[in-house]
mmCIF file of C-alpha atoms and ligand atoms in Angstrom:
data_model
loop_
_atom_site.group_PDB
_atom_site.id
_atom_site.type_symbol
_atom_site.label_atom_id
_atom_site.label_comp_id
_atom_site.label_asym_id
_atom_site.label_seq_id
_atom_site.Cartn_x
_atom_site.Cartn_y
_atom_site.Cartn_z
ATOM 1 C CA MET A 1 18.981 -17.257 5.192
ATOM 2 C CA ASN A 2 18.986 -13.041 4.758
ATOM 3 C CA HIS A 3 15.165 -11.687 5.028
ATOM 4 C CA LYS A 4 14.203 -8.768 3.214
ATOM 5 C CA VAL A 5 12.516 -5.255 5.818
ATOM 6 C CA ALA A 6 11.534 -2.157 5.156
ATOM 7 C CA PHE A 7 11.516 0.800 7.984
ATOM 8 C CA SER A 8 8.338 2.908 7.439
ATOM 9 C CA PHE A 9 8.683 6.541 9.555
ATOM 10 C CA ALA A 10 5.708 8.635 10.372
ATOM 11 C CA ASP A 11 6.770 10.984 7.472
ATOM 12 C CA GLY A 12 5.362 8.767 4.930
ATOM 13 C CA LYS A 13 9.255 7.362 3.873
ATOM 14 C CA THR A 14 9.748 4.129 3.810
ATOM 15 C CA LEU A 15 13.435 2.285 3.643
ATOM 16 C CA PHE A 16 14.808 -1.504 2.445
ATOM 17 C CA PHE A 17 17.887 -3.513 3.289
ATOM 18 C CA HIS A 18 18.845 -7.034 3.549
ATOM 19 C CA VAL A 19 19.119 -9.062 7.888
ATOM 20 C CA GLN A 20 21.750 -11.215 7.624
ATOM 21 C CA GLY A 21 20.800 -15.003 9.483
ATOM 22 C CA ASN A 22 19.921 -14.541 12.931
ATOM 23 C CA GLU A 23 20.757 -10.870 12.872
ATOM 24 C CA ILE A 24 19.562 -8.614 15.409
ATOM 25 C CA LEU A 25 17.200 -6.247 13.520
ATOM 26 C CA LEU A 26 19.426 -2.534 15.122
ATOM 27 C CA ASP A 27 23.163 -4.201 13.757
ATOM 28 C CA ALA A 28 21.739 -4.648 10.241
ATOM 29 C CA ALA A 29 19.605 -1.093 10.247
ATOM 30 C CA LEU A 30 22.994 0.022 11.590
ATOM 31 C CA ARG A 31 24.633 -1.591 9.107
ATOM 32 C CA HIS A 32 22.575 0.034 6.864
ATOM 33 C CA GLY A 33 23.119 3.443 7.966
ATOM 34 C CA ILE A 34 19.944 3.333 9.990
ATOM 35 C CA ASN A 35 20.276 5.073 12.607
ATOM 36 C CA ILE A 36 18.042 3.953 14.709
ATOM 37 C CA PRO A 37 18.012 6.100 17.963
ATOM 38 C CA LEU A 38 19.337 3.862 20.549
ATOM 39 C CA ASP A 39 20.685 4.016 23.803
ATOM 40 C CA CYS A 40 21.457 0.540 26.479
ATOM 41 C CA ARG A 41 21.391 -2.130 23.821
ATOM 42 C CA GLU A 42 19.797 -4.120 26.342
ATOM 43 C CA GLY A 43 16.185 -4.350 26.226
ATOM 44 C CA VAL A 44 15.630 -1.599 28.976
ATOM 45 C CA CYS A 45 15.057 1.845 27.627
ATOM 46 C CA ALA A 46 12.779 1.318 24.688
ATOM 47 C CA THR A 47 14.309 3.986 23.135
ATOM 48 C CA CYS A 48 14.689 1.692 19.309
ATOM 49 C CA MET A 49 10.766 0.913 19.623
ATOM 50 C CA GLY A 50 9.509 0.231 16.761
ATOM 51 C CA ARG A 51 6.140 -1.794 15.194
ATOM 52 C CA CYS A 52 5.959 -4.870 13.046
ATOM 53 C CA GLU A 53 3.707 -3.785 10.113
ATOM 54 C CA SER A 54 4.013 -7.699 8.515
ATOM 55 C CA GLY A 55 6.534 -10.565 8.801
ATOM 56 C CA ASP A 56 7.352 -13.238 11.760
ATOM 57 C CA TYR A 57 10.103 -12.398 14.626
ATOM 58 C CA SER A 58 11.375 -12.854 18.124
ATOM 59 C CA LEU A 59 12.818 -11.329 21.004
ATOM 60 C CA ASP A 60 15.314 -12.398 22.489
ATOM 61 C CA TYR A 61 14.399 -9.899 26.066
ATOM 62 C CA VAL A 62 12.262 -7.374 26.797
ATOM 63 C CA ASP A 63 12.362 -5.440 30.497
ATOM 64 C CA GLU A 64 8.908 -5.236 30.559
ATOM 65 C CA GLU A 65 9.324 -1.351 31.836
ATOM 66 C CA ALA A 66 10.219 -1.130 28.274
ATOM 67 C CA LEU A 67 7.144 -3.270 26.711
ATOM 68 C CA SER A 68 3.749 -4.343 28.855
ATOM 69 C CA ALA A 69 2.103 -6.566 27.492
ATOM 70 C CA LYS A 70 -0.463 -5.157 25.514
ATOM 71 C CA ASP A 71 2.444 -3.215 23.589
ATOM 72 C CA LEU A 72 3.568 -6.866 22.629
ATOM 73 C CA GLN A 73 0.129 -7.712 21.914
ATOM 74 C CA GLN A 74 -0.096 -4.974 19.593
ATOM 75 C CA ARG A 75 3.795 -6.708 17.710
ATOM 76 C CA LYS A 76 5.531 -3.501 19.389
ATOM 77 C CA VAL A 77 9.139 -4.586 19.331
ATOM 78 C CA LEU A 78 12.955 -3.839 20.971
ATOM 79 C CA THR A 79 15.084 -3.615 17.433
ATOM 80 C CA CYS A 80 18.069 -3.900 19.572
ATOM 81 C CA GLN A 81 16.102 -7.350 20.908
ATOM 82 C CA THR A 82 14.256 -7.952 17.700
ATOM 83 C CA ARG A 83 15.712 -11.207 15.227
ATOM 84 C CA VAL A 84 13.365 -11.753 11.981
ATOM 85 C CA LYS A 85 12.209 -14.980 11.344
ATOM 86 C CA SER A 86 10.670 -13.655 7.367
ATOM 87 C CA ASP A 87 10.578 -10.670 5.177
ATOM 88 C CA ALA A 88 9.028 -8.285 7.131
ATOM 89 C CA SER A 89 8.213 -4.453 7.669
ATOM 90 C CA PHE A 90 8.731 -2.011 10.529
ATOM 91 C CA TYR A 91 6.695 1.392 11.641
ATOM 92 C CA PHE A 92 8.811 3.773 13.808
ATOM 93 C CA ASP A 93 6.612 6.906 14.899
ATOM 94 C CA PHE A 94 8.737 9.888 13.778
ATOM 95 C CA ASP A 95 10.476 11.109 10.388
ATOM 96 C CA SER A 96 12.995 8.739 8.902
ATOM 97 C CA THR A 97 15.178 12.453 9.076
ATOM 98 C CA LEU A 98 16.512 11.309 12.180
ATOM 99 C CA CYS A 99 17.576 8.575 11.765
ATOM 100 C CA SER A 100 19.303 9.139 8.087
ATOM 101 C CA ASN A 101 19.598 10.758 5.623
ATOM 102 C CA ALA A 102 18.269 8.892 2.705
ATOM 103 C CA GLY A 103 14.868 8.782 1.644
ATOM 104 C CA PRO A 104 12.787 7.764 -1.648
ATOM 105 C CA VAL A 105 15.348 6.989 -4.409
ATOM 106 C CA HIS A 106 15.471 8.835 -7.835
ATOM 107 C CA GLN A 107 15.580 7.078 -10.944
ATOM 108 C CA HIS A 108 14.479 6.212 -14.144
ATOM 109 C CA GLY A 109 13.002 3.858 -16.316
ATOM 110 C CA VAL A 110 11.627 3.256 -19.571
ATOM 111 C CA VAL A 111 7.926 2.572 -21.297
ATOM 112 C CA THR A 112 7.388 -0.980 -22.221
ATOM 113 C CA ALA A 113 3.165 -0.745 -23.064
ATOM 114 C CA VAL A 114 0.815 1.446 -23.097
ATOM 115 C CA GLN A 115 -2.748 -0.996 -22.078
ATOM 116 C CA GLN A 116 -5.703 0.322 -22.595
ATOM 117 C CA VAL A 117 -7.936 -1.098 -19.604
ATOM 118 C CA SER A 118 -11.565 0.601 -20.163
ATOM 119 C CA PRO A 119 -12.854 3.697 -22.220
ATOM 120 C CA THR A 120 -11.503 5.728 -19.211
ATOM 121 C CA THR A 121 -8.799 4.173 -17.816
ATOM 122 C CA ALA A 122 -5.189 2.684 -18.971
ATOM 123 C CA ILE A 123 -1.922 0.918 -17.333
ATOM 124 C CA LEU A 124 1.178 2.079 -17.998
ATOM 125 C CA HIS A 125 4.158 -0.527 -17.830
ATOM 126 C CA VAL A 126 7.868 0.878 -16.776
ATOM 127 C CA ASP A 127 10.803 -1.440 -16.793
ATOM 128 C CA ALA A 128 12.619 0.001 -14.274
ATOM 129 C CA GLY A 129 15.340 -2.187 -14.210
ATOM 130 C CA ALA A 130 16.722 -1.663 -17.840
ATOM 131 C CA ASP A 131 20.011 -0.817 -16.382
ATOM 132 C CA GLY A 132 20.303 -2.505 -13.251
ATOM 133 C CA GLN A 133 18.476 -0.838 -10.466
ATOM 134 C CA HIS A 134 16.208 -2.180 -8.349
ATOM 135 C CA LEU A 135 13.270 -0.525 -6.367
ATOM 136 C CA ASP A 136 11.179 -1.830 -3.396
ATOM 137 C CA PHE A 137 8.585 -0.743 -2.177
ATOM 138 C CA LEU A 138 5.606 -1.887 -0.401
ATOM 139 C CA PRO A 139 2.025 -2.603 -2.327
ATOM 140 C CA GLY A 140 -0.466 0.328 -1.866
ATOM 141 C CA GLN A 141 2.930 2.533 -2.012
ATOM 142 C CA TYR A 142 3.337 5.448 -4.897
ATOM 143 C CA ALA A 143 5.572 6.979 -7.094
ATOM 144 C CA ARG A 144 5.682 10.740 -8.414
ATOM 145 C CA LEU A 145 6.018 10.117 -12.087
ATOM 146 C CA GLN A 146 7.680 13.376 -14.433
ATOM 147 C CA VAL A 147 5.596 13.238 -17.660
ATOM 148 C CA PRO A 148 8.000 13.155 -20.245
ATOM 149 C CA GLY A 149 8.676 16.765 -21.827
ATOM 150 C CA THR A 150 7.777 18.073 -19.447
ATOM 151 C CA GLU A 151 8.253 19.297 -15.726
ATOM 152 C CA ALA A 152 5.238 18.362 -14.221
ATOM 153 C CA THR A 153 4.765 15.273 -11.605
ATOM 154 C CA ARG A 154 1.748 13.708 -11.277
ATOM 155 C CA SER A 155 1.562 10.841 -8.547
ATOM 156 C CA PHE A 156 0.563 7.143 -9.067
ATOM 157 C CA SER A 157 0.046 4.304 -6.493
ATOM 158 C CA PHE A 158 1.814 0.732 -7.727
ATOM 159 C CA ALA A 159 -0.620 -1.477 -9.630
ATOM 160 C CA ASN A 160 1.619 -4.595 -9.094
ATOM 161 C CA ARG A 161 3.382 -6.112 -6.529
ATOM 162 C CA PRO A 162 7.452 -5.471 -6.012
ATOM 163 C CA ASN A 163 8.995 -7.589 -8.611
ATOM 164 C CA THR A 164 12.420 -8.845 -8.688
ATOM 165 C CA ALA A 165 12.102 -8.075 -13.003
ATOM 166 C CA ASN A 166 11.564 -4.269 -11.645
ATOM 167 C CA HIS A 167 8.265 -4.273 -14.131
ATOM 168 C CA LEU A 168 6.188 -1.572 -12.903
ATOM 169 C CA GLN A 169 3.047 -0.453 -13.544
ATOM 170 C CA PHE A 170 0.080 2.597 -12.904
ATOM 171 C CA LEU A 171 -3.452 2.645 -13.728
ATOM 172 C CA ILE A 172 -4.389 5.823 -14.810
ATOM 173 C CA ARG A 173 -7.220 8.268 -15.339
ATOM 174 C CA LEU A 174 -7.396 9.594 -18.858
ATOM 175 C CA LEU A 175 -8.734 13.130 -18.617
ATOM 176 C CA PRO A 176 -10.290 14.410 -21.412
ATOM 177 C CA ASP A 177 -7.496 17.193 -20.520
ATOM 178 C CA GLY A 178 -4.602 15.949 -18.297
ATOM 179 C CA VAL A 179 -0.559 16.505 -18.753
ATOM 180 C CA MET A 180 -0.198 12.563 -17.884
ATOM 181 C CA SER A 181 -3.136 11.868 -19.487
ATOM 182 C CA ASN A 182 -2.544 14.280 -23.057
ATOM 183 C CA TYR A 183 0.819 12.313 -22.836
ATOM 184 C CA ILE A 184 -0.193 8.910 -22.661
ATOM 185 C CA ARG A 185 -2.606 9.771 -25.675
ATOM 186 C CA GLU A 186 -0.436 11.913 -27.891
ATOM 187 C CA ARG A 187 2.813 11.565 -27.063
ATOM 188 C CA CYS A 188 3.590 8.415 -24.869
ATOM 189 C CA LEU A 189 6.268 5.698 -27.342
ATOM 190 C CA VAL A 190 8.241 2.179 -26.097
ATOM 191 C CA GLY A 191 11.542 3.224 -24.998
ATOM 192 C CA ASP A 192 10.261 7.001 -23.600
ATOM 193 C CA GLU A 193 12.705 7.106 -20.224
ATOM 194 C CA ILE A 194 10.496 8.209 -17.239
ATOM 195 C CA ARG A 195 11.632 9.505 -14.038
ATOM 196 C CA PHE A 196 10.714 9.011 -11.053
ATOM 197 C CA GLU A 197 10.892 9.400 -7.076
ATOM 198 C CA ALA A 198 9.547 5.885 -4.926
ATOM 199 C CA PRO A 199 9.061 4.520 -3.021
ATOM 200 C CA LEU A 200 6.264 7.194 -1.042
ATOM 201 C CA GLY A 201 3.493 6.790 1.325
ATOM 202 C CA ALA A 202 2.262 5.086 4.231
ATOM 203 C CA PHE A 203 -0.602 3.353 3.229
ATOM 204 C CA TYR A 204 0.371 0.390 2.227
ATOM 205 C CA MET A 205 -0.449 -3.457 4.079
ATOM 206 C CA ARG A 206 -0.316 -4.625 7.073
ATOM 207 C CA HIS A 207 0.179 -7.965 8.794
ATOM 208 C CA ILE A 208 -2.476 -10.185 7.995
ATOM 209 C CA GLU A 209 -4.853 -11.570 10.997
ATOM 210 C CA LYS A 210 -8.292 -10.254 10.314
ATOM 211 C CA PRO A 211 -10.700 -10.389 7.579
ATOM 212 C CA LEU A 212 -9.718 -7.529 5.055
ATOM 213 C CA ILE A 213 -12.080 -5.034 3.638
ATOM 214 C CA LEU A 214 -10.855 -3.186 1.004
ATOM 215 C CA VAL A 215 -12.801 -0.157 -0.541
ATOM 216 C CA ALA A 216 -12.096 1.311 -3.622
ATOM 217 C CA GLY A 217 -12.514 4.573 -5.216
ATOM 218 C CA GLY A 218 -12.376 5.001 -8.707
ATOM 219 C CA THR A 219 -8.531 4.469 -10.011
ATOM 220 C CA GLY A 220 -7.760 4.524 -6.289
ATOM 221 C CA LEU A 221 -8.231 0.744 -7.151
ATOM 222 C CA SER A 222 -4.353 0.807 -8.455
ATOM 223 C CA ALA A 223 -3.082 -0.115 -4.608
ATOM 224 C CA PHE A 224 -5.553 -2.764 -4.117
ATOM 225 C CA LEU A 225 -4.653 -3.976 -7.507
ATOM 226 C CA GLY A 226 -0.791 -4.557 -5.472
ATOM 227 C CA MET A 227 -2.678 -5.470 -3.100
ATOM 228 C CA LEU A 228 -3.787 -8.627 -3.988
ATOM 229 C CA ASP A 229 -1.087 -9.795 -6.361
ATOM 230 C CA GLU A 230 0.603 -10.293 -2.960
ATOM 231 C CA ILE A 231 -1.999 -11.859 -0.898
ATOM 232 C CA ALA A 232 -3.117 -13.766 -4.109
ATOM 233 C CA GLU A 233 0.819 -15.203 -4.605
ATOM 234 C CA ARG A 234 2.078 -15.573 -0.407
ATOM 235 C CA GLY A 235 -1.964 -16.473 0.736
ATOM 236 C CA CYS A 236 -3.405 -14.492 3.815
ATOM 237 C CA GLY A 237 -5.684 -17.519 5.915
ATOM 238 C CA GLN A 238 -8.208 -14.566 5.764
ATOM 239 C CA SER A 239 -11.352 -13.237 3.903
ATOM 240 C CA VAL A 240 -11.094 -10.697 1.845
ATOM 241 C CA HIS A 241 -14.094 -8.709 0.430
ATOM 242 C CA LEU A 242 -13.186 -5.296 -2.685
ATOM 243 C CA TYR A 243 -15.685 -3.039 -3.008
ATOM 244 C CA TYR A 244 -15.197 -1.233 -5.822
ATOM 245 C CA GLY A 245 -17.378 2.286 -6.110
ATOM 246 C CA VAL A 246 -17.059 4.341 -9.923
ATOM 247 C CA ARG A 247 -18.731 6.723 -11.661
ATOM 248 C CA GLN A 248 -19.796 5.420 -15.060
ATOM 249 C CA VAL A 249 -19.491 1.369 -15.821
ATOM 250 C CA ALA A 250 -16.980 3.424 -18.578
ATOM 251 C CA ASP A 251 -14.914 3.969 -15.043
ATOM 252 C CA LEU A 252 -14.647 -0.261 -14.673
ATOM 253 C CA CYS A 253 -11.908 -1.335 -15.579
ATOM 254 C CA GLU A 254 -9.355 -4.517 -14.685
ATOM 255 C CA ALA A 255 -12.817 -7.495 -14.237
ATOM 256 C CA SER A 256 -10.519 -10.643 -15.162
ATOM 257 C CA ARG A 257 -8.075 -9.429 -13.845
ATOM 258 C CA ILE A 258 -10.782 -8.816 -10.452
ATOM 259 C CA ALA A 259 -12.173 -12.495 -11.347
ATOM 260 C CA GLY A 260 -8.364 -14.550 -11.640
ATOM 261 C CA TYR A 261 -8.259 -12.966 -7.912
ATOM 262 C CA SER A 262 -10.560 -15.839 -6.567
ATOM 263 C CA GLU A 263 -9.060 -18.381 -8.309
ATOM 264 C CA CYS A 264 -5.732 -17.921 -6.188
ATOM 265 C CA ILE A 265 -7.489 -16.394 -2.877
ATOM 266 C CA PRO A 266 -9.665 -18.840 -1.439
ATOM 267 C CA ASP A 267 -12.677 -16.536 0.727
ATOM 268 C CA PHE A 268 -12.208 -13.857 -2.328
ATOM 269 C CA THR A 269 -15.445 -11.230 -2.850
ATOM 270 C CA TYR A 270 -15.628 -8.355 -4.895
ATOM 271 C CA THR A 271 -18.281 -6.044 -5.008
ATOM 272 C CA PRO A 272 -18.729 -2.910 -7.934
ATOM 273 C CA VAL A 273 -20.526 -0.318 -7.382
ATOM 274 C CA ILE A 274 -21.909 2.436 -10.025
ATOM 275 C CA SER A 275 -23.153 5.798 -8.940
ATOM 276 C CA ASP A 276 -24.323 7.388 -11.263
ATOM 277 C CA GLU A 277 -27.918 7.421 -12.464
ATOM 278 C CA GLY A 278 -29.549 5.839 -15.755
ATOM 279 C CA GLN A 279 -26.509 3.886 -16.357
ATOM 280 C CA ASP A 280 -27.310 0.526 -17.725
ATOM 281 C CA TRP A 281 -26.203 -1.936 -15.146
ATOM 282 C CA ASP A 282 -27.196 -5.200 -13.516
ATOM 283 C CA GLY A 283 -25.095 -4.571 -10.498
ATOM 284 C CA LYS A 284 -25.125 -2.379 -7.450
ATOM 285 C CA ARG A 285 -26.035 1.457 -7.730
ATOM 286 C CA GLY A 286 -25.484 3.782 -5.444
ATOM 287 C CA TYR A 287 -22.318 4.670 -2.868
ATOM 288 C CA VAL A 288 -20.235 1.866 -1.513
ATOM 289 C CA VAL A 289 -21.483 2.678 2.462
ATOM 290 C CA GLU A 290 -24.588 1.834 1.107
ATOM 291 C CA HIS A 291 -23.531 -2.052 0.094
ATOM 292 C CA PHE A 292 -21.834 -2.744 2.976
ATOM 293 C CA ASP A 293 -23.262 -5.425 5.886
ATOM 294 C CA ALA A 294 -23.172 -4.041 9.020
ATOM 295 C CA ALA A 295 -24.836 -7.419 10.859
ATOM 296 C CA LYS A 296 -21.435 -9.613 8.981
ATOM 297 C CA LEU A 297 -19.389 -7.016 10.046
ATOM 298 C CA ARG A 298 -20.483 -7.054 13.865
ATOM 299 C CA GLU A 299 -19.896 -10.781 13.686
ATOM 300 C CA GLU A 300 -15.924 -10.640 13.339
ATOM 301 C CA PRO A 301 -13.380 -7.921 13.667
ATOM 302 C CA PHE A 302 -11.612 -7.085 10.593
ATOM 303 C CA ASP A 303 -9.310 -4.529 8.940
ATOM 304 C CA MET A 304 -10.441 -1.592 6.453
ATOM 305 C CA TYR A 305 -8.464 -0.124 3.803
ATOM 306 C CA ILE A 306 -10.006 2.800 2.015
ATOM 307 C CA CYS A 307 -8.243 4.223 -1.146
ATOM 308 C CA GLY A 308 -10.267 6.806 -2.968
ATOM 309 C CA PRO A 309 -11.033 10.246 -3.218
ATOM 310 C CA PRO A 310 -11.938 12.573 0.321
ATOM 311 C CA PRO A 311 -15.819 12.901 0.467
ATOM 312 C CA MET A 312 -15.729 8.618 -0.018
ATOM 313 C CA VAL A 313 -12.980 7.917 3.072
ATOM 314 C CA GLU A 314 -15.076 10.735 5.015
ATOM 315 C CA SER A 315 -18.437 9.024 4.231
ATOM 316 C CA VAL A 316 -16.770 5.625 4.950
ATOM 317 C CA LYS A 317 -15.433 6.672 8.140
ATOM 318 C CA THR A 318 -18.500 8.333 9.406
ATOM 319 C CA TRP A 319 -20.752 5.164 8.384
ATOM 320 C CA LEU A 320 -18.119 3.321 10.528
ATOM 321 C CA GLN A 321 -18.781 5.285 13.467
ATOM 322 C CA GLU A 322 -23.059 5.399 13.248
ATOM 323 C CA GLN A 323 -22.782 1.931 13.201
ATOM 324 C CA GLY A 324 -20.513 1.187 15.651
ATOM 325 C CA LEU A 325 -17.897 -0.016 14.365
ATOM 326 C CA ASP A 326 -15.572 2.642 14.878
ATOM 327 C CA HIS A 327 -13.021 -0.728 16.589
ATOM 328 C CA ALA A 328 -11.851 -1.323 13.179
ATOM 329 C CA HIS A 329 -8.725 -0.950 12.036
ATOM 330 C CA LEU A 330 -8.677 1.783 9.380
ATOM 331 C CA TYR A 331 -6.283 1.920 7.027
ATOM 332 C CA PHE A 332 -7.124 5.092 4.537
ATOM 333 C CA GLU A 333 -5.275 6.978 1.970
ATOM 334 C CA LYS A 334 -7.109 10.109 0.535
ATOM 335 C CA PHE A 335 -7.121 9.869 -3.312
ATOM 336 C CA THR A 336 -7.469 12.930 -5.548
ATOM 337 C CA GLU A 337 -7.034 13.110 -8.823
ATOM 338 C CA SER A 338 -6.026 16.089 -10.221
ATOM 339 C CA ASN A 339 -7.826 17.776 -13.111
ATOM 340 C CA THR A 340 -4.976 18.741 -15.308
HETATM 341 FE FE1 FES B 401 17.522 0.424 25.149
HETATM 342 FE FE2 FES B 401 16.924 -1.484 22.535
HETATM 343 S S1 FES B 401 18.280 1.109 22.606
HETATM 344 S S2 FES B 401 16.341 -1.214 24.362
#
C-alpha cells in the first residue's frame, strides 16, 4: 500500500512524495530527488535524522548512540531505518535547500465562487486542478496569491483540508481599501485565473496525542478551519477546544460550519470572544486569554496552536508563563493582516 509523506524543513518549505509498500523512507525520498544528508545508511551515524510529526512508522535498527530513549519518545527517526505505516509528515531541522532545489510550486487556479461569510469577511473558492495539476499541502499552511490584474501578492491560509478535487478555500478579511479586498468586491468573476505559490509555512497540524487548544484571532481562523476539517474527516481521539477572538460581532464568521464540527468531533467545544465594547453580544467579552481555564489546563498536558496578530500570540505566551503552564507544547503563527 502506498502512503503519502510530507517532509517539512526549517525554512518553512514542505515537499511531498509517495512511499511504496514497505519501502525505506530514505530510499523513497532519494527516488523523488530529495537528497536527505546521509552517511552510514545503517542506523548508526544519525546524519539522516528527522522527527515524525504525524502518522505511524516503524524503525528497523537504531544504534543507541544514534538515538537515545528520549529521542525515540520524541518520535525522532533515522530515515534510513524508517518504514511508514500510514500517511505521515516529518520535520527536519535544516533548510530544504540542503537536500533539494525544489520548493513551493508556482501554480494557477480558477475562481469558482466568492462567498461572503460575514459583513467583513469572504471565502474565495479556487479550483486548482482545472488542467490536471495537483497541489499538496498540510492543514494550517498558506499560499501566496497574486491579486489578478496586479503584481501585488497577499498570503492566506488554506481554509479547508487537502483534497483530491484540488478545491481550495481562503478566508479573506474585506478591508475598506485593500488590493485583494478591492479585487474581490469590484472585479472578481467566476472563471478568473489566479496565480499562487504554495505550500508555504511551518504552521501545520502535528500528530495529535494530547487535548488540543486552538486559538484564532480574526481571519487566523482560516488555518483552523483546515485543521478542523481534517480532524472531522480523520478523527483524533482527543478533546478539541477552539477559541475565536474578533473585535466586532460583524467579524465572526462560519458559525454554522464551526457548530457542525461538534457533530463529527466527539469532544469539540467552542468559545467566541468579542473585544470591542458596546457591541450587542450575549457571549464572552474581552480577550481570549481572559477565558482560558487555568485550573483545567493544569489537569493534563495539552498542545496549543495559535494563529492571530502578534500581540495576541504574545499575550497567550505571557499568560501561559504567568500560570506556570509553559510546559505546554506551543505552535504559533503570527498572522499580520495587510492594511492594503
Ligand atoms: Fe547514518 Fe541513517 S545515514 S543513521
